[in-house]
mmCIF file of C-alpha atoms in Angstrom:
data_model
loop_
_atom_site.group_PDB
_atom_site.id
_atom_site.type_symbol
_atom_site.label_atom_id
_atom_site.label_comp_id
_atom_site.label_asym_id
_atom_site.label_seq_id
_atom_site.Cartn_x
_atom_site.Cartn_y
_atom_site.Cartn_z
ATOM 1 C CA MET A 88 230.214 38.102 214.207
ATOM 2 C CA LEU A 89 230.701 38.606 217.939
ATOM 3 C CA SER A 90 234.185 38.807 219.423
ATOM 4 C CA VAL A 91 233.624 35.521 221.247
ATOM 5 C CA ASN A 92 233.126 33.906 217.840
ATOM 6 C CA PHE A 93 236.442 35.362 216.651
ATOM 7 C CA MET A 94 238.168 33.749 219.621
ATOM 8 C CA GLN A 95 236.287 30.543 218.966
ATOM 9 C CA GLU A 96 237.630 30.577 215.391
ATOM 10 C CA ALA A 97 241.211 31.025 216.669
ATOM 11 C CA ILE A 98 240.703 28.129 219.037
ATOM 12 C CA GLN A 99 239.203 25.976 216.281
ATOM 13 C CA LEU A 100 242.262 26.670 214.112
ATOM 14 C CA SER A 101 244.516 25.575 216.946
ATOM 15 C CA ALA A 102 242.595 22.298 217.282
ATOM 16 C CA GLN A 103 242.598 21.692 213.509
ATOM 17 C CA GLY A 104 246.350 22.334 213.364
ATOM 18 C CA ILE A 105 247.187 19.677 215.907
ATOM 19 C CA ALA A 106 244.662 17.226 214.332
ATOM 20 C CA ASN A 107 246.440 17.721 211.002
ATOM 21 C CA ASN A 108 249.866 17.407 212.583
ATOM 22 C CA GLU A 109 250.837 20.866 211.304
ATOM 23 C CA GLY A 110 252.401 22.153 214.528
ATOM 24 C CA GLY A 111 251.701 23.213 218.069
ATOM 25 C CA PRO A 112 248.256 23.940 219.537
ATOM 26 C CA PHE A 113 247.982 27.638 218.482
ATOM 27 C CA GLY A 114 245.589 29.531 216.245
ATOM 28 C CA ALA A 115 244.952 33.148 215.388
ATOM 29 C CA VAL A 116 242.664 35.326 213.262
ATOM 30 C CA VAL A 117 242.891 38.919 212.166
ATOM 31 C CA VAL A 118 239.653 40.895 212.109
ATOM 32 C CA LYS A 119 238.913 44.171 210.348
ATOM 33 C CA ASN A 120 235.523 45.956 210.506
ATOM 34 C CA GLY A 121 233.949 42.945 212.187
ATOM 35 C CA VAL A 122 235.077 40.443 209.471
ATOM 36 C CA ILE A 123 237.840 37.817 209.678
ATOM 37 C CA ILE A 124 240.306 38.835 206.964
ATOM 38 C CA ALA A 125 243.050 36.233 207.739
ATOM 39 C CA ARG A 126 243.567 33.009 209.612
ATOM 40 C CA GLY A 127 246.687 31.237 210.834
ATOM 41 C CA ASN A 128 247.611 28.194 212.854
ATOM 42 C CA ASN A 129 251.014 27.014 214.026
ATOM 43 C CA ARG A 130 252.860 25.292 211.129
ATOM 44 C CA VAL A 131 256.345 25.073 212.555
ATOM 45 C CA THR A 132 256.836 21.317 212.296
ATOM 46 C CA SER A 133 254.969 20.796 208.961
ATOM 47 C CA THR A 134 256.876 23.550 207.184
ATOM 48 C CA ASN A 135 260.237 23.289 209.074
ATOM 49 C CA ASP A 136 259.901 27.028 209.696
ATOM 50 C CA PRO A 137 260.488 28.123 213.281
ATOM 51 C CA THR A 138 258.782 31.466 212.503
ATOM 52 C CA ALA A 139 255.526 29.834 211.357
ATOM 53 C CA HIS A 140 253.673 30.584 214.566
ATOM 54 C CA ALA A 141 249.907 31.134 214.334
ATOM 55 C CA GLU A 142 250.108 34.915 214.858
ATOM 56 C CA VAL A 143 252.904 35.341 212.285
ATOM 57 C CA VAL A 144 251.032 33.206 209.707
ATOM 58 C CA ALA A 145 247.846 35.238 210.329
ATOM 59 C CA ILE A 146 249.714 38.563 210.142
ATOM 60 C CA ARG A 147 251.382 37.553 206.846
ATOM 61 C CA ASN A 148 248.028 36.453 205.366
ATOM 62 C CA ALA A 149 246.321 39.668 206.561
ATOM 63 C CA CYS A 150 249.002 41.914 205.120
ATOM 64 C CA THR A 151 248.824 40.077 201.780
ATOM 65 C CA TYR A 152 245.026 40.425 201.798
ATOM 66 C CA LEU A 153 245.187 44.150 202.613
ATOM 67 C CA GLY A 154 248.182 44.873 200.398
ATOM 68 C CA ALA A 155 249.750 46.680 203.337
ATOM 69 C CA PHE A 156 252.486 46.040 205.893
ATOM 70 C CA GLN A 157 250.524 47.378 208.817
ATOM 71 C CA LEU A 158 247.295 46.193 210.379
ATOM 72 C CA THR A 159 245.855 49.549 211.326
ATOM 73 C CA GLY A 160 242.126 49.202 212.216
ATOM 74 C CA CYS A 161 242.551 45.452 212.834
ATOM 75 C CA GLU A 162 242.281 43.229 215.877
ATOM 76 C CA ILE A 163 244.058 39.912 216.482
ATOM 77 C CA TYR A 164 242.436 37.045 218.319
ATOM 78 C CA THR A 165 244.848 34.283 219.339
ATOM 79 C CA SER A 166 244.347 31.123 221.277
ATOM 80 C CA CYS A 167 247.356 31.905 223.506
ATOM 81 C CA GLU A 168 249.328 34.863 224.780
ATOM 82 C CA PRO A 169 251.890 35.622 222.053
ATOM 83 C CA CYS A 170 255.497 34.484 222.493
ATOM 84 C CA PRO A 171 258.269 37.104 222.285
ATOM 85 C CA MET A 172 258.730 36.585 218.498
ATOM 86 C CA CYS A 173 255.026 36.974 217.842
ATOM 87 C CA LEU A 174 254.853 39.930 220.254
ATOM 88 C CA GLY A 175 257.513 41.663 218.165
ATOM 89 C CA ALA A 176 255.664 40.876 214.894
ATOM 90 C CA ILE A 177 252.462 42.238 216.384
ATOM 91 C CA TYR A 178 254.102 45.484 217.388
ATOM 92 C CA TRP A 179 255.623 45.849 213.876
ATOM 93 C CA ALA A 180 252.194 45.127 212.342
ATOM 94 C CA ARG A 181 250.477 47.686 214.620
ATOM 95 C CA PRO A 182 247.038 46.240 215.107
ATOM 96 C CA ASP A 183 244.594 48.166 217.322
ATOM 97 C CA LYS A 184 244.141 45.315 219.884
ATOM 98 C CA VAL A 185 245.118 41.752 220.661
ATOM 99 C CA TYR A 186 242.871 39.309 222.516
ATOM 100 C CA TYR A 187 244.252 35.975 223.818
ATOM 101 C CA ALA A 188 242.776 32.908 225.568
ATOM 102 C CA ASN A 189 245.478 30.813 227.252
ATOM 103 C CA THR A 190 248.437 32.497 229.055
ATOM 104 C CA ARG A 191 252.153 32.049 228.579
ATOM 105 C CA TYR A 192 252.185 30.117 231.904
ATOM 106 C CA GLN A 193 249.575 27.661 230.620
ATOM 107 C CA ALA A 194 251.682 27.244 227.464
ATOM 108 C CA ALA A 195 254.805 26.570 229.574
ATOM 109 C CA ALA A 196 252.922 23.924 231.518
ATOM 110 C CA ILE A 197 252.443 21.906 228.280
ATOM 111 C CA GLY A 198 256.031 22.294 227.016
ATOM 112 C CA PHE A 199 256.019 25.704 225.289
ATOM 113 C CA ASP A 200 258.106 27.673 227.720
ATOM 114 C CA ASP A 201 259.337 31.028 226.466
ATOM 115 C CA HIS A 202 260.863 32.089 229.779
ATOM 116 C CA LEU A 203 264.405 31.760 228.467
ATOM 117 C CA ILE A 204 263.656 34.170 225.603
ATOM 118 C CA TYR A 205 262.008 36.705 227.868
ATOM 119 C CA GLU A 206 265.136 36.526 230.062
ATOM 120 C CA GLU A 207 267.557 36.776 227.129
ATOM 121 C CA ILE A 208 265.875 39.931 225.830
ATOM 122 C CA ASN A 209 266.931 41.695 228.988
ATOM 123 C CA HIS A 210 270.639 40.756 228.618
ATOM 124 C CA LEU A 211 273.121 42.714 226.566
ATOM 125 C CA PRO A 212 274.373 40.697 223.542
ATOM 126 C CA PRO A 213 277.699 39.594 225.075
ATOM 127 C CA HIS A 214 275.796 38.067 227.992
ATOM 128 C CA ARG A 215 273.281 35.980 226.062
ATOM 129 C CA LYS A 216 273.325 32.135 225.972
ATOM 130 C CA ILE A 217 273.791 32.224 222.175
ATOM 131 C CA PRO A 218 276.850 34.388 221.472
ATOM 132 C CA PHE A 219 276.035 37.616 219.649
ATOM 133 C CA ILE A 220 279.313 39.095 218.367
ATOM 134 C CA HIS A 221 279.357 42.680 217.103
ATOM 135 C CA GLN A 222 281.318 43.036 213.893
ATOM 136 C CA PRO A 223 281.257 46.700 212.852
ATOM 137 C CA HIS A 224 281.635 47.129 209.092
ATOM 138 C CA ALA A 225 281.990 50.333 207.115
ATOM 139 C CA GLU A 226 279.855 49.010 204.173
ATOM 140 C CA ALA A 227 277.025 48.067 206.527
ATOM 141 C CA LEU A 228 277.098 51.600 208.018
ATOM 142 C CA ALA A 229 277.131 53.077 204.496
ATOM 143 C CA VAL A 230 273.869 51.274 203.701
ATOM 144 C CA PHE A 231 272.303 52.858 206.792
ATOM 145 C CA GLU A 232 273.617 56.239 205.649
ATOM 146 C CA ALA A 233 272.073 55.650 202.225
ATOM 147 C CA TRP A 234 268.724 54.943 203.894
ATOM 148 C CA ILE A 235 268.949 58.284 205.752
ATOM 149 C CA GLN A 236 269.540 60.090 202.467
ATOM 150 C CA LYS A 237 266.904 58.221 200.448
ATOM 151 C CA THR A 238 264.073 60.623 199.640
ATOM 152 C CA ASP A 239 261.588 58.137 198.168
ATOM 153 C CA LYS A 240 261.558 55.618 200.951
ATOM 154 C CA THR A 241 258.454 54.180 202.515
ATOM 155 C CA LYS A 242 258.699 54.696 206.234
ATOM 156 C CA TYR A 243 257.412 52.133 208.690
#
């Protein structure tokens, strides 16, 4: 399948998602070795899950399919430039490449404006619009120390 067909599949998923009232107009596929191994479309409103963006759904499905938590050797095709949450998920998943159709500016023009989040990332926690209050706790730190000492951990 040609890469244009992978993008077409992501776009088709975005169209199907809005036709089925599952969420916003976004779709994504994960490809490995020239084969689509996972699909996702935005399901925020149909699942009441603000994290059910197309890319996150596709990443979850791909990781389940592969039995792995990283997408090494994979490519993601998405109908729109990923939002900050999806961008974070993509970096954690570590695919080789990401292709996108619409831009974040085109998404903002139809009501999906992530500008506030991009701005908030640059602010230190005390200066964000939603208060982030640091509450140091010895037990929380002890868990981190236990992680450092753990010899049989799976690093990621």
